[in-house]
PDB file of C-alpha atoms in Angstrom:
ATOM      1  CA  UNK A 153      44.242  22.685  86.484  1.00  0.00           C
ATOM      2  CA  UNK A 154      45.542  20.577  89.442  1.00  0.00           C
ATOM      3  CA  UNK A 155      48.168  17.878  89.684  1.00  0.00           C
ATOM      4  CA  UNK A 156      47.039  14.584  91.141  1.00  0.00           C
ATOM      5  CA  UNK A 157      49.464  14.829  93.914  1.00  0.00           C
ATOM      6  CA  UNK A 158      48.074  18.272  94.958  1.00  0.00           C
ATOM      7  CA  UNK A 159      44.506  16.922  95.418  1.00  0.00           C
ATOM      8  CA  UNK A 160      45.618  13.782  97.444  1.00  0.00           C
ATOM      9  CA  UNK A 161      45.765  14.415 101.228  1.00  0.00           C
ATOM     10  CA  UNK A 162      43.705  17.581 100.793  1.00  0.00           C
ATOM     11  CA  UNK A 163      41.103  18.281 103.520  1.00  0.00           C
ATOM     12  CA  UNK A 164      37.430  18.138 102.399  1.00  0.00           C
ATOM     13  CA  UNK A 165      35.480  21.043 103.720  1.00  0.00           C
ATOM     14  CA  UNK A 166      31.793  21.143 103.966  1.00  0.00           C
ATOM     15  CA  UNK A 167      30.543  24.717 103.125  1.00  0.00           C
ATOM     16  CA  UNK A 168      26.975  24.374 105.034  1.00  0.00           C
ATOM     17  CA  UNK A 169      28.529  23.088 108.098  1.00  0.00           C
ATOM     18  CA  UNK A 170      31.692  25.173 108.022  1.00  0.00           C
ATOM     19  CA  UNK A 171      33.916  22.233 108.957  1.00  0.00           C
ATOM     20  CA  UNK A 172      36.645  19.781 107.726  1.00  0.00           C
ATOM     21  CA  UNK A 173      34.626  16.476 107.202  1.00  0.00           C
ATOM     22  CA  UNK A 174      37.602  14.309 105.999  1.00  0.00           C
ATOM     23  CA  UNK A 175      40.888  13.932 104.060  1.00  0.00           C
ATOM     24  CA  UNK A 176      41.274  12.952 100.197  1.00  0.00           C
ATOM     25  CA  UNK A 177      42.971   9.442 100.318  1.00  0.00           C
ATOM     26  CA  UNK A 178      42.716   8.508  96.663  1.00  0.00           C
ATOM     27  CA  UNK A 179      41.556   9.352  93.177  1.00  0.00           C
ATOM     28  CA  UNK A 180      39.461   6.906  91.235  1.00  0.00           C
ATOM     29  CA  UNK A 181      39.832   7.228  87.598  1.00  0.00           C
ATOM     30  CA  UNK A 182      37.347   6.197  84.942  1.00  0.00           C
ATOM     31  CA  UNK A 183      39.501   4.989  82.252  1.00  0.00           C
ATOM     32  CA  UNK A 184      36.935   5.102  79.473  1.00  0.00           C
ATOM     33  CA  UNK A 185      36.122   8.660  80.210  1.00  0.00           C
ATOM     34  CA  UNK A 186      39.698   9.579  80.727  1.00  0.00           C
ATOM     35  CA  UNK A 187      38.930  11.473  83.955  1.00  0.00           C
ATOM     36  CA  UNK A 188      38.759  11.374  87.775  1.00  0.00           C
ATOM     37  CA  UNK A 189      35.205  10.151  88.673  1.00  0.00           C
ATOM     38  CA  UNK A 190      35.462   9.789  92.508  1.00  0.00           C
ATOM     39  CA  UNK A 191      37.519  10.838  95.436  1.00  0.00           C
ATOM     40  CA  UNK A 192      37.990   8.416  98.140  1.00  0.00           C
ATOM     41  CA  UNK A 193      37.716  10.118 101.414  1.00  0.00           C
ATOM     42  CA  UNK A 194      38.633   9.076 105.174  1.00  0.00           C
ATOM     43  CA  UNK A 195      36.143  10.857 107.266  1.00  0.00           C
ATOM     44  CA  UNK A 196      37.549  13.152 110.115  1.00  0.00           C
ATOM     45  CA  UNK A 197      35.086  11.623 112.730  1.00  0.00           C
ATOM     46  CA  UNK A 198      32.028   9.618 113.206  1.00  0.00           C
ATOM     47  CA  UNK A 199      33.130   6.913 110.818  1.00  0.00           C
ATOM     48  CA  UNK A 200      32.371   3.170 111.269  1.00  0.00           C
ATOM     49  CA  UNK A 201      35.224   0.784 111.356  1.00  0.00           C
ATOM     50  CA  UNK A 202      35.898  -0.050 107.736  1.00  0.00           C
ATOM     51  CA  UNK A 203      33.818   2.568 106.341  1.00  0.00           C
ATOM     52  CA  UNK A 204      35.165   3.987 102.986  1.00  0.00           C
ATOM     53  CA  UNK A 205      33.353   7.212 101.696  1.00  0.00           C
ATOM     54  CA  UNK A 206      33.498   8.849  98.217  1.00  0.00           C
ATOM     55  CA  UNK A 207      32.520  11.957  96.647  1.00  0.00           C
ATOM     56  CA  UNK A 208      31.708  12.041  92.888  1.00  0.00           C
ATOM     57  CA  UNK A 209      33.842  14.830  91.426  1.00  0.00           C
ATOM     58  CA  UNK A 210      30.987  16.461  89.903  1.00  0.00           C
ATOM     59  CA  UNK A 211      29.688  16.984  93.446  1.00  0.00           C
ATOM     60  CA  UNK A 212      32.833  19.096  94.610  1.00  0.00           C
ATOM     61  CA  UNK A 213      32.245  22.886  94.605  1.00  0.00           C
ATOM     62  CA  UNK A 214      35.817  23.628  94.210  1.00  0.00           C
ATOM     63  CA  UNK A 215      39.353  21.916  94.219  1.00  0.00           C
ATOM     64  CA  UNK A 216      41.463  24.568  95.585  1.00  0.00           C
ATOM     65  CA  UNK A 217      45.092  25.087  96.730  1.00  0.00           C
ATOM     66  CA  UNK A 218      44.174  24.280 100.435  1.00  0.00           C
ATOM     67  CA  UNK A 219      41.171  22.104 100.206  1.00  0.00           C
ATOM     68  CA  UNK A 220      38.327  20.495  98.326  1.00  0.00           C
ATOM     69  CA  UNK A 221      34.964  21.977  99.019  1.00  0.00           C
ATOM     70  CA  UNK A 222      31.429  20.552  98.958  1.00  0.00           C
ATOM     71  CA  UNK A 223      28.258  21.996  99.384  1.00  0.00           C
ATOM     72  CA  UNK A 224      27.229  19.669 102.561  1.00  0.00           C
ATOM     73  CA  UNK A 225      28.138  16.256 104.080  1.00  0.00           C
ATOM     74  CA  UNK A 226      25.278  14.706 102.022  1.00  0.00           C
ATOM     75  CA  UNK A 227      27.797  14.553  99.110  1.00  0.00           C
ATOM     76  CA  UNK A 228      29.788  11.899 100.910  1.00  0.00           C
ATOM     77  CA  UNK A 229      28.676   8.415  99.991  1.00  0.00           C
ATOM     78  CA  UNK A 230      29.126   5.169 101.721  1.00  0.00           C
ATOM     79  CA  UNK A 231      30.812   2.732  98.998  1.00  0.00           C
ATOM     80  CA  UNK A 232      29.493  -0.369 100.860  1.00  0.00           C
ATOM     81  CA  UNK A 233      25.964   0.769  99.572  1.00  0.00           C
ATOM     82  CA  UNK A 234      26.879   1.621  96.248  1.00  0.00           C
ATOM     83  CA  UNK A 235      27.799  -0.470  93.034  1.00  0.00           C
ATOM     84  CA  UNK A 236      28.900   2.585  90.910  1.00  0.00           C
ATOM     85  CA  UNK A 237      32.717   2.993  91.976  1.00  0.00           C
ATOM     86  CA  UNK A 238      33.064  -0.875  92.354  1.00  0.00           C
ATOM     87  CA  UNK A 239      33.970  -1.743  88.891  1.00  0.00           C
ATOM     88  CA  UNK A 240      36.440   1.283  88.686  1.00  0.00           C
ATOM     89  CA  UNK A 241      38.045   0.252  91.833  1.00  0.00           C
ATOM     90  CA  UNK A 242      38.255  -3.282  90.754  1.00  0.00           C
ATOM     91  CA  UNK A 243      39.965  -2.629  87.563  1.00  0.00           C
ATOM     92  CA  UNK A 244      42.070  -0.127  89.547  1.00  0.00           C
ATOM     93  CA  UNK A 245      43.705   2.172  87.018  1.00  0.00           C
ATOM     94  CA  UNK A 246      46.663   3.768  88.704  1.00  0.00           C
ATOM     95  CA  UNK A 247      47.993   5.905  85.776  1.00  0.00           C
ATOM     96  CA  UNK A 248      51.138   7.043  87.647  1.00  0.00           C
ATOM     97  CA  UNK A 249      53.980   4.611  86.920  1.00  0.00           C
ATOM     98  CA  UNK A 250      52.223   3.052  83.797  1.00  0.00           C
ATOM     99  CA  UNK A 251      54.225   2.673  80.638  1.00  0.00           C
ATOM    100  CA  UNK A 252      53.179   4.824  77.641  1.00  0.00           C
ATOM    101  CA  UNK A 253      53.424   3.007  74.248  1.00  0.00           C
ATOM    102  CA  UNK A 254      52.369   4.194  70.701  1.00  0.00           C
ATOM    103  CA  UNK A 255      49.761   2.294  68.659  1.00  0.00           C
ATOM    104  CA  UNK A 256      52.541   0.617  66.648  1.00  0.00           C
ATOM    105  CA  UNK A 257      54.364  -0.285  70.102  1.00  0.00           C
ATOM    106  CA  UNK A 258      57.028   2.422  70.557  1.00  0.00           C
ATOM    107  CA  UNK A 259      57.787   2.921  74.248  1.00  0.00           C
ATOM    108  CA  UNK A 260      57.689   6.500  74.841  1.00  0.00           C
ATOM    109  CA  UNK A 261      58.163   6.502  78.728  1.00  0.00           C
ATOM    110  CA  UNK A 262      56.731   5.949  82.028  1.00  0.00           C
ATOM    111  CA  UNK A 263      53.894   8.363  83.682  1.00  0.00           C
ATOM    112  CA  UNK A 264      55.102  10.309  86.715  1.00  0.00           C
ATOM    113  CA  UNK A 265      52.143  12.579  87.152  1.00  0.00           C
ATOM    114  CA  UNK A 266      48.937  13.698  85.335  1.00  0.00           C
ATOM    115  CA  UNK A 267      46.965  17.148  85.390  1.00  0.00           C
ATOM    116  CA  UNK A 268      43.203  17.306  86.282  1.00  0.00           C
ATOM    117  CA  UNK A 269      40.763  19.855  85.171  1.00  0.00           C
ATOM    118  CA  UNK A 270      39.376  21.243  88.489  1.00  0.00           C
ATOM    119  CA  UNK A 271      35.886  22.059  86.848  1.00  0.00           C
ATOM    120  CA  UNK A 272      35.172  18.642  85.005  1.00  0.00           C
ATOM    121  CA  UNK A 273      37.631  15.965  86.458  1.00  0.00           C
ATOM    122  CA  UNK A 274      38.939  15.344  82.893  1.00  0.00           C
ATOM    123  CA  UNK A 275      42.857  14.616  82.526  1.00  0.00           C
ATOM    124  CA  UNK A 276      44.011  17.006  79.886  1.00  0.00           C
ATOM    125  CA  UNK A 277      47.721  16.081  80.171  1.00  0.00           C
ATOM    126  CA  UNK A 278      49.758  13.050  81.287  1.00  0.00           C
ATOM    127  CA  UNK A 279      53.375  13.846  82.334  1.00  0.00           C
ATOM    128  CA  UNK A 280      56.100  11.381  81.417  1.00  0.00           C
ATOM    129  CA  UNK A 281      59.796  10.538  81.630  1.00  0.00           C
ATOM    130  CA  UNK A 282      61.987   8.428  79.653  1.00  0.00           C
ATOM    131  CA  UNK A 283      65.734   7.532  79.399  1.00  0.00           C
ATOM    132  CA  UNK A 284      65.778   9.063  75.915  1.00  0.00           C
ATOM    133  CA  UNK A 285      64.979  12.425  77.258  1.00  0.00           C
ATOM    134  CA  UNK A 286      67.405  12.168  80.350  1.00  0.00           C
ATOM    135  CA  UNK A 287      64.476  12.116  82.705  1.00  0.00           C
ATOM    136  CA  UNK A 288      63.099  15.472  81.559  1.00  0.00           C
ATOM    137  CA  UNK A 289      59.468  15.698  82.094  1.00  0.00           C
ATOM    138  CA  UNK A 290      57.385  15.828  78.896  1.00  0.00           C
ATOM    139  CA  UNK A 291      53.611  16.402  78.333  1.00  0.00           C
ATOM    140  CA  UNK A 292      51.101  14.416  76.306  1.00  0.00           C
ATOM    141  CA  UNK A 293      47.657  15.887  75.845  1.00  0.00           C
ATOM    142  CA  UNK A 294      44.260  14.261  76.015  1.00  0.00           C
ATOM    143  CA  UNK A 295      43.380  14.119  72.248  1.00  0.00           C
ATOM    144  CA  UNK A 296      46.586  11.815  71.794  1.00  0.00           C
ATOM    145  CA  UNK A 297      45.506   9.348  74.164  1.00  0.00           C
ATOM    146  CA  UNK A 298      43.787   6.154  72.760  1.00  0.00           C
ATOM    147  CA  UNK A 299      43.334   4.170  75.773  1.00  0.00           C
ATOM    148  CA  UNK A 300      44.063   3.947  79.316  1.00  0.00           C
ATOM    149  CA  UNK A 301      44.693   0.498  80.970  1.00  0.00           C
ATOM    150  CA  UNK A 302      45.656  -1.164  84.148  1.00  0.00           C
ATOM    151  CA  UNK A 303      49.223  -1.569  82.786  1.00  0.00           C
ATOM    152  CA  UNK A 304      49.459   0.713  79.830  1.00  0.00           C
ATOM    153  CA  UNK A 305      48.599   3.800  78.236  1.00  0.00           C
ATOM    154  CA  UNK A 306      48.308   3.808  74.535  1.00  0.00           C
ATOM    155  CA  UNK A 307      48.829   6.966  72.660  1.00  0.00           C
ATOM    156  CA  UNK A 308      48.874   7.916  68.818  1.00  0.00           C
ATOM    157  CA  UNK A 309      52.187   7.884  66.717  1.00  0.00           C
ATOM    158  CA  UNK A 310      51.894  11.601  66.612  1.00  0.00           C
ATOM    159  CA  UNK A 311      52.562  11.606  70.373  1.00  0.00           C
ATOM    160  CA  UNK A 312      56.240  11.082  69.619  1.00  0.00           C
ATOM    161  CA  UNK A 313      56.801  14.680  68.662  1.00  0.00           C
ATOM    162  CA  UNK A 314      55.775  15.627  72.289  1.00  0.00           C
ATOM    163  CA  UNK A 315      58.492  13.469  73.732  1.00  0.00           C
ATOM    164  CA  UNK A 316      61.096  14.723  71.516  1.00  0.00           C
ATOM    165  CA  UNK A 317      62.759  18.110  72.145  1.00  0.00           C
ATOM    166  CA  UNK A 318      60.935  20.294  69.876  1.00  0.00           C
ATOM    167  CA  UNK A 319      59.688  23.549  71.067  1.00  0.00           C
ATOM    168  CA  UNK A 320      56.693  23.730  68.598  1.00  0.00           C
ATOM    169  CA  UNK A 321      55.351  20.466  70.165  1.00  0.00           C
ATOM    170  CA  UNK A 322      55.494  21.840  73.576  1.00  0.00           C
ATOM    171  CA  UNK A 323      53.742  24.909  72.617  1.00  0.00           C
ATOM    172  CA  UNK A 324      51.107  23.004  70.530  1.00  0.00           C
ATOM    173  CA  UNK A 325      50.391  20.817  73.808  1.00  0.00           C
ATOM    174  CA  UNK A 326      49.912  24.035  75.885  1.00  0.00           C
ATOM    175  CA  UNK A 327      47.465  25.821  73.306  1.00  0.00           C
ATOM    176  CA  UNK A 328      45.466  22.637  72.797  1.00  0.00           C
ATOM    177  CA  UNK A 329      45.048  22.305  76.648  1.00  0.00           C
ATOM    178  CA  UNK A 330      44.048  26.030  77.186  1.00  0.00           C
ATOM    179  CA  UNK A 331      41.558  26.066  74.390  1.00  0.00           C
ATOM    180  CA  UNK A 332      39.945  22.766  75.094  1.00  0.00           C
ATOM    181  CA  UNK A 333      36.568  22.584  76.705  1.00  0.00           C
ATOM    182  CA  UNK A 334      35.236  19.500  78.338  1.00  0.00           C
ATOM    183  CA  UNK A 335      31.725  19.685  79.861  1.00  0.00           C
ATOM    184  CA  UNK A 336      31.163  18.023  83.193  1.00  0.00           C
ATOM    185  CA  UNK A 337      28.455  15.918  81.819  1.00  0.00           C
ATOM    186  CA  UNK A 338      30.549  14.498  79.049  1.00  0.00           C
ATOM    187  CA  UNK A 339      33.313  13.312  81.445  1.00  0.00           C
ATOM    188  CA  UNK A 340      31.263  12.118  84.455  1.00  0.00           C
ATOM    189  CA  UNK A 341      27.988  10.549  83.091  1.00  0.00           C
ATOM    190  CA  UNK A 342      26.166   8.018  85.220  1.00  0.00           C
ATOM    191  CA  UNK A 343      24.979   5.449  82.764  1.00  0.00           C
ATOM    192  CA  UNK A 344      23.608   1.961  83.315  1.00  0.00           C
ATOM    193  CA  UNK A 345      26.399  -0.732  83.948  1.00  0.00           C
ATOM    194  CA  UNK A 346      27.217  -2.872  80.932  1.00  0.00           C
ATOM    195  CA  UNK A 347      27.773  -6.439  81.221  1.00  0.00           C
ATOM    196  CA  UNK A 348      31.710  -6.002  80.510  1.00  0.00           C
ATOM    197  CA  UNK A 349      31.663  -3.350  83.543  1.00  0.00           C
ATOM    198  CA  UNK A 350      30.066  -5.753  86.066  1.00  0.00           C
ATOM    199  CA  UNK A 351      32.812  -8.484  85.604  1.00  0.00           C
ATOM    200  CA  UNK A 352      34.875  -9.141  88.721  1.00  0.00           C
ATOM    201  CA  UNK A 353      38.787  -9.421  88.526  1.00  0.00           C
ATOM    202  CA  UNK A 354      40.191 -12.785  87.193  1.00  0.00           C
ATOM    203  CA  UNK A 355      42.130 -13.650  90.493  1.00  0.00           C
ATOM    204  CA  UNK A 356      41.787 -13.177  94.217  1.00  0.00           C
ATOM    205  CA  UNK A 357      45.410 -11.566  94.011  1.00  0.00           C
ATOM    206  CA  UNK A 358      43.807  -8.610  91.769  1.00  0.00           C
ATOM    207  CA  UNK A 359      41.208  -8.057  94.242  1.00  0.00           C
ATOM    208  CA  UNK A 360      43.621  -7.838  97.061  1.00  0.00           C
ATOM    209  CA  UNK A 361      45.713  -5.391  95.260  1.00  0.00           C
ATOM    210  CA  UNK A 362      42.680  -2.977  94.906  1.00  0.00           C
ATOM    211  CA  UNK A 363      42.691  -2.761  98.587  1.00  0.00           C
ATOM    212  CA  UNK A 364      39.997  -3.807 101.287  1.00  0.00           C
ATOM    213  CA  UNK A 365      37.592  -1.057  99.783  1.00  0.00           C
ATOM    214  CA  UNK A 366      36.780  -3.356  96.997  1.00  0.00           C
ATOM    215  CA  UNK A 367      35.768  -6.207  98.945  1.00  0.00           C
ATOM    216  CA  UNK A 368      33.332  -3.796 100.966  1.00  0.00           C
ATOM    217  CA  UNK A 369      30.852  -2.871  98.305  1.00  0.00           C
ATOM    218  CA  UNK A 370      31.193  -5.552  95.452  1.00  0.00           C
ATOM    219  CA  UNK A 371      27.647  -7.041  95.201  1.00  0.00           C
ATOM    220  CA  UNK A 372      26.689  -5.436  98.423  1.00  0.00           C
ATOM    221  CA  UNK A 373      24.486  -2.677  96.961  1.00  0.00           C
ATOM    222  CA  UNK A 374      21.425  -5.206  96.363  1.00  0.00           C
ATOM    223  CA  UNK A 375      21.766  -7.025  99.574  1.00  0.00           C
ATOM    224  CA  UNK A 376      21.685  -3.677 101.470  1.00  0.00           C
ATOM    225  CA  UNK A 377      18.705  -2.185  99.787  1.00  0.00           C
ATOM    226  CA  UNK A 378      16.498  -5.338  99.780  1.00  0.00           C
ATOM    227  CA  UNK A 379      13.889  -5.190 102.643  1.00  0.00           C
ATOM    228  CA  UNK A 380      14.597  -1.577 103.296  1.00  0.00           C
ATOM    229  CA  UNK A 381      11.800   0.871 103.461  1.00  0.00           C
ATOM    230  CA  UNK A 382      11.363   3.980 101.242  1.00  0.00           C
ATOM    231  CA  UNK A 383      11.265   7.190 103.307  1.00  0.00           C
ATOM    232  CA  UNK A 384       9.923   9.284 100.572  1.00  0.00           C
ATOM    233  CA  UNK A 385       8.127   8.532  97.319  1.00  0.00           C
ATOM    234  CA  UNK A 386      10.203   7.180  94.574  1.00  0.00           C
ATOM    235  CA  UNK A 387       9.649   8.430  90.749  1.00  0.00           C
ATOM    236  CA  UNK A 388      11.045   6.985  87.432  1.00  0.00           C
ATOM    237  CA  UNK A 389      13.232   8.982  85.133  1.00  0.00           C
ATOM    238  CA  UNK A 390      10.050  10.679  83.428  1.00  0.00           C
ATOM    239  CA  UNK A 391       8.812  11.832  86.937  1.00  0.00           C
ATOM    240  CA  UNK A 392       6.029   9.170  87.197  1.00  0.00           C
ATOM    241  CA  UNK A 393       5.511   7.462  90.498  1.00  0.00           C
ATOM    242  CA  UNK A 394       7.395   4.469  90.749  1.00  0.00           C
ATOM    243  CA  UNK A 395       6.835   3.594  94.528  1.00  0.00           C
ATOM    244  CA  UNK A 396       5.098   5.137  97.189  1.00  0.00           C
ATOM    245  CA  UNK A 397       6.602   6.261 100.637  1.00  0.00           C
ATOM    246  CA  UNK A 398       6.681   3.213 102.961  1.00  0.00           C
ATOM    247  CA  UNK A 399       7.230   0.752 100.148  1.00  0.00           C
ATOM    248  CA  UNK A 400       9.774  -2.259 101.052  1.00  0.00           C
ATOM    249  CA  UNK A 401      12.201  -2.616  98.380  1.00  0.00           C
ATOM    250  CA  UNK A 402      11.922  -5.961  96.570  1.00  0.00           C
ATOM    251  CA  UNK A 403      14.259  -7.462  94.127  1.00  0.00           C
ATOM    252  CA  UNK A 404      11.565  -6.545  91.338  1.00  0.00           C
ATOM    253  CA  UNK A 405      11.630  -2.945  92.345  1.00  0.00           C
ATOM    254  CA  UNK A 406      15.526  -2.921  92.655  1.00  0.00           C
ATOM    255  CA  UNK A 407      16.013  -4.263  89.197  1.00  0.00           C
ATOM    256  CA  UNK A 408      13.647  -1.641  87.785  1.00  0.00           C
ATOM    257  CA  UNK A 409      15.661   1.069  89.138  1.00  0.00           C
ATOM    258  CA  UNK A 410      18.809  -0.556  88.239  1.00  0.00           C
ATOM    259  CA  UNK A 411      17.654  -0.482  84.722  1.00  0.00           C
ATOM    260  CA  UNK A 412      17.009   3.300  84.772  1.00  0.00           C
ATOM    261  CA  UNK A 413      21.025   3.773  85.410  1.00  0.00           C
ATOM    262  CA  UNK A 414      23.485   4.679  88.053  1.00  0.00           C
ATOM    263  CA  UNK A 415      21.923   7.964  89.228  1.00  0.00           C
ATOM    264  CA  UNK A 416      18.678   6.287  90.143  1.00  0.00           C
ATOM    265  CA  UNK A 417      20.402   3.573  92.134  1.00  0.00           C
ATOM    266  CA  UNK A 418      22.049   6.279  94.044  1.00  0.00           C
ATOM    267  CA  UNK A 419      18.718   7.999  94.496  1.00  0.00           C
ATOM    268  CA  UNK A 420      17.133   4.885  95.581  1.00  0.00           C
ATOM    269  CA  UNK A 421      19.955   4.472  98.329  1.00  0.00           C
ATOM    270  CA  UNK A 422      19.458   8.004  99.435  1.00  0.00           C
ATOM    271  CA  UNK A 423      15.739   7.349  99.872  1.00  0.00           C
ATOM    272  CA  UNK A 424      16.145   4.656 102.423  1.00  0.00           C
ATOM    273  CA  UNK A 425      18.166   6.813 104.755  1.00  0.00           C
TER     274      UNK A 425
END
């Protein structure tokens, strides 16, 4: 288990190259999956102006006390060529400093930190403080979290016991985290983008608040790939040949790949490099 602040600013080490390739600048949370899906990375060298890189959490080999390790630099992805993280950045779920309220509207406190499962990226615990507990940090486990939004985290009514000074509630939360097993696939699936997910923020101010990285890749993936030539054969999800090496990516081909899901869109991008 790692606190979010322990991961941010960690160096990213490539095992194959045996060198530092960047620094973790930010964590991108998938609110629906209640986990960290991407690490935003600032490259140590060789980055183009305005280039923002990301590592899917499932591509990390380890998240240690000193560094985040990846197999090779190929795990780094240019967000300007991807549409996967765009919606997550656009929604910009911060978690820290968000208010926590119960389903019936009781304010429990404000989140000051959250714990991340170093293997899966899931968020097993959020840590909150409130005036009622005199600034003492309290833990609420994952199973009590109903939803995570841009401004609020909604939890069950049963979460109240974790905020109150009850030793049995604290012990219950600790046991719950220790026993809970969350497979990587269940937290970080790459699935086709829904219509609701593709909506852009309602105001320009919201987009500005998410930082320049949002502007870099929203709606750019398609423009980037159209007209590019495949360097290797492209196969569909069943292993059948979809397009041969040398094929120029058309709008029709792009849409076919997009319908197969996010993982195939990433694969298409990699096959043009």
